[in-house]
Amino acid sequence: MRITTVCLLALAGASIGCGGSDATQAVALKFAANVDGAPARCGTTYTDLGTAGSSAQLASARMYVSNVELRDAGGTWVPLTLDEGTRWQGEGVTLLDFDDASAKCADTGTPGTNDQITGTLPAGTYDALRFTLGVPFALNHGDTASASAPLDEPTMFWTWNNGRQFLSVDWAVDDGAVPEWKLHIGSTACASSGPPVPPDAECGRPNRATIELDDFHPDADVVAVDLGALIAGANISTNVADTPPGCMTGLTEADDCSAPFSAIGLSFETGACVEGCTGQTVFTVASRAR
């Protein structure tokens, strides 16, 4: 799906730089967060959210992305070689951070933000983007104290058993049933002897979404991330009794979690993509300003 929204274009662009050799090219994949088309910012009150038409401010907006690939002119998916060793990228994983720790984002946000994935590709033309929303199993359950950036972020970590939150989007809801309606998606049904112990095998519900965007050109487009679409089918003004606030991916939270999971193409019951996650509605392609 392609959209062209002026407010998004003012936020971000995508570029292919000149830093590569004759055989490679530097790439910056830009992401622009929005709420139903309006720029996503801490301190802004958004209205008509979810099924109850709630009013709320963002309190957190971050996500891990891995396994980034682009499709070349021959139809082959080519892995992006990430720039490593930065605050936001390492070990093949990028942390996208759309909150700046201001206003309602002050409790869990960090002052810095990151809206891009940078790396290199073989020289050529590319027309589609594919990535995983999540952290690979081999890296997911490691201790944040010994991990390198960006996997060292403690506010994105649950326990060694479940690992990291792949996506964290929280809302401070006006007159809500709970102070914040939290959407934290990560792996669940992970078998180990207890919360401090990492699992030896993949979790029963991996909850990693594969996002594929056709007609994406890295020198001309951005990835629009609609945080409003994430909760379009949820009622963020209420909370199911005796469950955590919002959707924390608990196995008993189907009422709060099914709609957000569907928005990124996942089945809440299995933790797997439904039809390749092609039904996701959160990530789309937007043309950047010319």
Short mmCIF file of C-alpha atoms in Angstrom, two decimals:
data_model
loop_
_atom_site.label_atom_id
_atom_site.label_comp_id
_atom_site.label_asym_id
_atom_site.label_seq_id
_atom_site.Cartn_x
_atom_site.Cartn_y
_atom_site.Cartn_z
CA MET A 1 0.00 0.00 0.00
CA ARG A 2 1.29 3.49 -0.85
CA ILE A 3 0.26 6.71 0.87
CA THR A 4 1.41 10.29 0.46
CA THR A 5 0.84 12.38 3.59
CA VAL A 6 2.33 15.85 3.92
CA CYS A 7 2.86 15.64 7.67
CA LEU A 8 4.78 12.40 7.28
CA LEU A 9 6.99 13.79 4.58
CA ALA A 10 7.99 16.67 6.79
CA LEU A 11 9.26 14.20 9.37
CA ALA A 12 11.49 11.87 7.43
CA GLY A 13 13.06 10.97 4.11
CA ALA A 14 14.96 8.01 2.76
CA SER A 15 18.33 8.20 1.14
CA ILE A 16 21.04 6.23 -0.54
CA GLY A 17 24.37 7.78 0.27
CA CYS A 18 27.68 7.90 -1.52
CA GLY A 19 29.72 6.28 1.24
CA GLY A 20 29.96 2.85 -0.38
CA SER A 21 32.55 1.50 -2.77
CA ASP A 22 31.94 0.85 -6.47
CA ALA A 23 30.47 -2.53 -5.49
CA THR A 24 28.29 -1.36 -2.61
CA GLN A 25 26.04 1.52 -1.71
CA ALA A 26 25.20 3.06 1.64
CA VAL A 27 21.50 2.96 2.51
CA ALA A 28 19.40 4.78 5.10
CA LEU A 29 15.90 3.36 5.50
CA LYS A 30 13.73 6.00 7.12
CA PHE A 31 10.67 5.35 9.30
CA ALA A 32 8.02 7.99 10.10
CA ALA A 33 5.68 7.31 13.02
CA ASN A 34 2.18 8.74 12.86
CA VAL A 35 -1.15 8.42 14.62
CA ASP A 36 -3.89 8.07 12.02
CA GLY A 37 -1.90 10.34 9.70
CA ALA A 38 -0.80 12.97 12.23
CA PRO A 39 2.87 13.05 13.30
CA ALA A 40 3.47 10.90 16.39
CA ARG A 41 4.85 13.10 19.15
CA CYS A 42 5.02 12.97 22.92
CA GLY A 43 2.86 15.69 24.46
CA THR A 44 0.20 15.69 21.73
CA THR A 45 -3.32 14.55 22.61
CA TYR A 46 -4.86 12.34 19.93
CA THR A 47 -8.60 11.78 19.68
CA ASP A 48 -10.94 9.15 18.26
CA LEU A 49 -8.57 6.29 19.10
CA GLY A 50 -9.68 2.68 19.11
CA THR A 51 -13.20 1.34 19.26
CA ALA A 52 -14.29 3.77 22.01
CA GLY A 53 -13.01 6.91 20.29
CA SER A 54 -10.65 7.55 23.21
CA SER A 55 -8.38 10.56 23.74
CA ALA A 56 -4.80 9.84 24.79
CA GLN A 57 -1.16 10.87 24.65
CA LEU A 58 1.75 8.64 23.75
CA ALA A 59 3.76 7.36 26.71
CA SER A 60 6.15 5.10 24.77
CA ALA A 61 6.80 4.17 21.14
CA ARG A 62 9.70 1.83 20.39
CA MET A 63 10.32 -1.37 18.46
CA TYR A 64 13.08 -3.79 17.51
CA VAL A 65 13.65 -4.66 13.84
CA SER A 66 15.89 -7.40 12.41
CA ASN A 67 16.47 -9.50 9.26
CA VAL A 68 16.21 -6.50 6.94
CA GLU A 69 16.20 -7.38 3.23
CA LEU A 70 15.53 -5.52 -0.01
CA ARG A 71 14.46 -7.03 -3.33
CA ASP A 72 16.73 -6.36 -6.29
CA ALA A 73 15.84 -5.94 -9.96
CA GLY A 74 16.16 -9.69 -10.50
CA GLY A 75 13.63 -10.51 -7.79
CA THR A 76 16.21 -11.73 -5.26
CA TRP A 77 15.96 -10.71 -1.62
CA VAL A 78 19.30 -9.24 -0.53
CA PRO A 79 20.18 -8.86 3.18
CA LEU A 80 21.11 -5.37 4.32
CA THR A 81 24.50 -5.33 6.04
CA LEU A 82 23.80 -3.17 9.07
CA ASP A 83 26.14 -0.50 10.32
CA GLU A 84 27.21 -1.96 13.66
CA GLY A 85 28.42 -0.62 16.97
CA THR A 86 26.09 2.34 17.39
CA ARG A 87 23.61 3.13 20.14
CA TRP A 88 20.77 1.98 17.91
CA GLN A 89 22.24 -0.90 15.89
CA GLY A 90 24.21 -4.02 16.71
CA GLU A 91 24.26 -7.78 16.10
CA GLY A 92 21.90 -7.38 13.16
CA VAL A 93 19.21 -5.64 15.24
CA THR A 94 17.97 -2.03 15.17
CA LEU A 95 15.99 -0.24 17.87
CA LEU A 96 13.58 2.31 16.42
CA ASP A 97 12.68 4.89 19.06
CA PHE A 98 9.95 7.44 18.36
CA ASP A 99 9.58 8.90 21.87
CA ASP A 100 11.83 11.59 23.32
CA ALA A 101 11.19 11.22 27.08
CA SER A 102 9.11 14.41 27.20
CA ALA A 103 5.59 14.86 28.60
CA LYS A 104 3.93 11.48 29.26
CA CYS A 105 6.92 9.68 27.70
CA ALA A 106 9.18 10.75 30.59
CA ASP A 107 8.73 7.60 32.69
CA THR A 108 10.09 5.01 30.25
CA GLY A 109 11.38 7.02 27.29
CA THR A 110 14.95 8.04 26.57
CA PRO A 111 15.98 11.51 25.36
CA GLY A 112 17.38 10.27 22.07
CA THR A 113 15.29 9.08 19.14
CA ASN A 114 16.03 6.94 16.12
CA ASP A 115 13.95 6.79 12.95
CA GLN A 116 16.28 4.98 10.57
CA ILE A 117 18.11 1.76 9.75
CA THR A 118 21.48 2.24 8.09
CA GLY A 119 23.74 -0.18 6.28
CA THR A 120 25.09 -1.22 2.90
CA LEU A 121 23.82 -3.17 -0.10
CA PRO A 122 25.40 -4.33 -3.34
CA ALA A 123 25.13 -1.55 -5.90
CA GLY A 124 21.87 -1.78 -7.82
CA THR A 125 18.19 -0.90 -7.77
CA TYR A 126 15.68 -2.21 -5.25
CA ASP A 127 11.88 -2.17 -5.26
CA ALA A 128 10.67 -3.86 -2.06
CA LEU A 129 11.51 -4.10 1.64
CA ARG A 130 11.13 -6.97 4.09
CA PHE A 131 11.99 -7.12 7.79
CA THR A 132 11.14 -8.88 11.03
CA LEU A 133 9.45 -6.98 13.84
CA GLY A 134 11.33 -8.58 16.72
CA VAL A 135 14.64 -9.93 17.99
CA PRO A 136 15.97 -13.32 16.79
CA PHE A 137 15.63 -16.14 19.32
CA ALA A 138 19.41 -16.55 19.64
CA LEU A 139 19.70 -12.96 20.91
CA ASN A 140 16.35 -12.39 22.56
CA HIS A 141 16.91 -13.94 25.97
CA GLY A 142 20.40 -12.68 26.83
CA ASP A 143 21.03 -10.51 29.88
CA THR A 144 20.81 -6.78 29.20
CA ALA A 145 23.71 -6.15 31.59
CA SER A 146 26.14 -8.00 29.32
CA ALA A 147 24.50 -7.26 25.97
CA SER A 148 25.75 -4.65 23.54
CA ALA A 149 23.54 -1.87 22.20
CA PRO A 150 20.72 -1.84 21.31
CA LEU A 151 19.92 -5.05 23.20
CA ASP A 152 21.11 -3.52 26.47
CA GLU A 153 18.00 -1.35 26.89
CA PRO A 154 16.53 -2.41 30.27
CA THR A 155 13.08 -0.90 29.70
CA MET A 156 12.58 -3.21 26.70
CA PHE A 157 13.41 -6.35 28.72
CA TRP A 158 10.92 -8.62 30.49
CA THR A 159 12.74 -11.63 31.96
CA TRP A 160 15.35 -14.10 30.76
CA ASN A 161 12.51 -16.56 30.16
CA ASN A 162 10.45 -14.33 27.85
CA GLY A 163 13.22 -12.04 26.64
CA ARG A 164 12.58 -8.62 25.18
CA GLN A 165 9.58 -6.61 24.17
CA PHE A 166 9.69 -6.43 20.38
CA LEU A 167 7.21 -3.57 20.35
CA SER A 168 6.33 -1.15 23.16
CA VAL A 169 3.62 1.44 22.53
CA ASP A 170 1.92 2.87 25.61
CA TRP A 171 -0.94 5.36 25.87
CA ALA A 172 -1.87 7.73 28.71
CA VAL A 173 -5.64 7.70 28.27
CA ASP A 174 -7.90 10.54 29.37
CA ASP A 175 -10.31 9.18 32.00
CA GLY A 176 -9.15 5.64 31.25
CA ALA A 177 -9.72 2.59 33.44
CA VAL A 178 -5.95 2.40 34.01
CA PRO A 179 -3.36 5.22 34.02
CA GLU A 180 -1.68 3.80 30.92
CA TRP A 181 -2.90 1.31 28.34
CA LYS A 182 0.24 -0.63 27.46
CA LEU A 183 0.90 -2.61 24.29
CA HIS A 184 3.96 -4.79 24.83
CA ILE A 185 4.49 -7.58 22.31
CA GLY A 186 7.19 -10.21 22.71
CA SER A 187 7.61 -13.98 22.80
CA THR A 188 5.49 -16.02 25.24
CA ALA A 189 4.95 -19.67 26.19
CA CYS A 190 8.71 -20.00 26.66
CA ALA A 191 9.71 -23.24 28.40
CA SER A 192 12.39 -23.04 31.09
CA SER A 193 12.73 -23.78 34.79
CA GLY A 194 11.77 -20.24 35.80
CA PRO A 195 11.77 -16.52 34.91
CA PRO A 196 15.55 -16.10 35.47
CA VAL A 197 16.38 -18.99 33.11
CA PRO A 198 16.47 -18.59 29.30
CA PRO A 199 14.69 -21.26 27.24
CA ASP A 200 16.72 -23.78 25.24
CA ALA A 201 14.29 -23.82 22.31
CA GLU A 202 12.02 -21.36 20.53
CA CYS A 203 9.03 -20.19 22.52
CA GLY A 204 5.60 -21.67 21.91
CA ARG A 205 4.37 -18.29 20.69
CA PRO A 206 7.29 -16.49 19.01
CA ASN A 207 5.19 -13.40 18.12
CA ARG A 208 7.59 -12.11 15.46
CA ALA A 209 5.87 -10.44 12.51
CA THR A 210 7.36 -10.49 9.02
CA ILE A 211 6.60 -7.20 7.29
CA GLU A 212 6.89 -7.03 3.49
CA LEU A 213 6.34 -3.79 1.58
CA ASP A 214 6.19 -3.81 -2.21
CA ASP A 215 6.87 -0.75 -4.35
CA PHE A 216 9.41 0.53 -1.84
CA HIS A 217 12.38 2.44 -3.24
CA PRO A 218 14.96 3.37 -0.58
CA ASP A 219 16.04 6.54 -2.36
CA ALA A 220 12.48 7.87 -2.63
CA ASP A 221 10.30 6.36 0.10
CA VAL A 222 9.84 6.10 3.85
CA VAL A 223 8.12 3.45 5.95
CA ALA A 224 5.06 5.01 7.59
CA VAL A 225 4.30 3.45 11.00
CA ASP A 226 0.70 4.09 12.05
CA LEU A 227 0.49 3.74 15.82
CA GLY A 228 -3.23 4.50 15.63
CA ALA A 229 -3.77 1.47 13.41
CA LEU A 230 -2.17 -0.70 16.10
CA ILE A 231 -5.07 -0.02 18.46
CA ALA A 232 -7.87 0.63 15.95
CA GLY A 233 -9.66 -2.55 17.01
CA ALA A 234 -9.02 -2.20 20.76
CA ASN A 235 -10.82 -0.31 23.50
CA ILE A 236 -8.03 1.51 25.32
CA SER A 237 -10.41 3.18 27.78
CA THR A 238 -11.18 -0.12 29.51
CA ASN A 239 -9.23 -3.10 30.76
CA VAL A 240 -10.33 -6.70 31.22
CA ALA A 241 -10.65 -7.42 34.94
CA ASP A 242 -7.78 -9.23 36.65
CA THR A 243 -5.41 -8.77 33.71
CA PRO A 244 -2.42 -6.43 33.24
CA PRO A 245 -3.19 -2.91 31.92
CA GLY A 246 -3.67 -3.14 28.17
CA CYS A 247 -2.01 -5.96 26.24
CA MET A 248 1.14 -7.36 27.81
CA THR A 249 0.96 -10.50 25.61
CA GLY A 250 -0.18 -12.66 28.52
CA LEU A 251 -1.73 -15.95 27.46
CA THR A 252 -5.08 -14.99 29.04
CA GLU A 253 -5.30 -11.55 27.38
CA ALA A 254 -7.09 -12.47 24.15
CA ASP A 255 -9.72 -9.75 24.63
CA ASP A 256 -7.11 -6.98 24.84
CA CYS A 257 -4.46 -8.44 22.52
CA SER A 258 -6.21 -10.03 19.55
CA ALA A 259 -6.88 -6.78 17.68
CA PRO A 260 -3.35 -5.31 18.03
CA PHE A 261 -1.86 -8.66 17.04
CA SER A 262 -4.07 -8.76 13.96
CA ALA A 263 -2.93 -5.23 13.08
CA ILE A 264 0.64 -6.50 12.63
CA GLY A 265 -0.51 -9.68 10.89
CA LEU A 266 -0.09 -12.12 13.79
CA SER A 267 -2.41 -14.69 15.34
CA PHE A 268 -2.62 -14.14 19.09
CA GLU A 269 -3.48 -17.81 19.59
CA THR A 270 -0.38 -19.18 17.80
CA GLY A 271 2.12 -16.31 17.74
CA ALA A 272 2.68 -16.91 14.03
CA CYS A 273 1.94 -14.83 10.95
CA VAL A 274 -1.50 -15.26 9.39
CA GLU A 275 -1.01 -15.73 5.64
CA GLY A 276 2.50 -14.34 5.82
CA CYS A 277 1.39 -11.30 7.86
CA THR A 278 0.04 -9.82 4.62
CA GLY A 279 -3.02 -8.44 6.42
CA GLN A 280 -1.01 -6.08 8.62
CA THR A 281 -2.19 -2.46 8.59
CA VAL A 282 0.50 -0.63 10.58
CA PHE A 283 3.40 -0.37 8.10
CA THR A 284 2.90 1.26 4.70
CA VAL A 285 5.00 3.02 2.07
CA ALA A 286 4.97 6.81 1.84
CA SER A 287 6.71 8.90 -0.80
CA ARG A 288 9.23 11.33 0.64
CA ALA A 289 9.37 15.00 -0.27
CA ARG A 290 11.04 15.66 -3.60
#
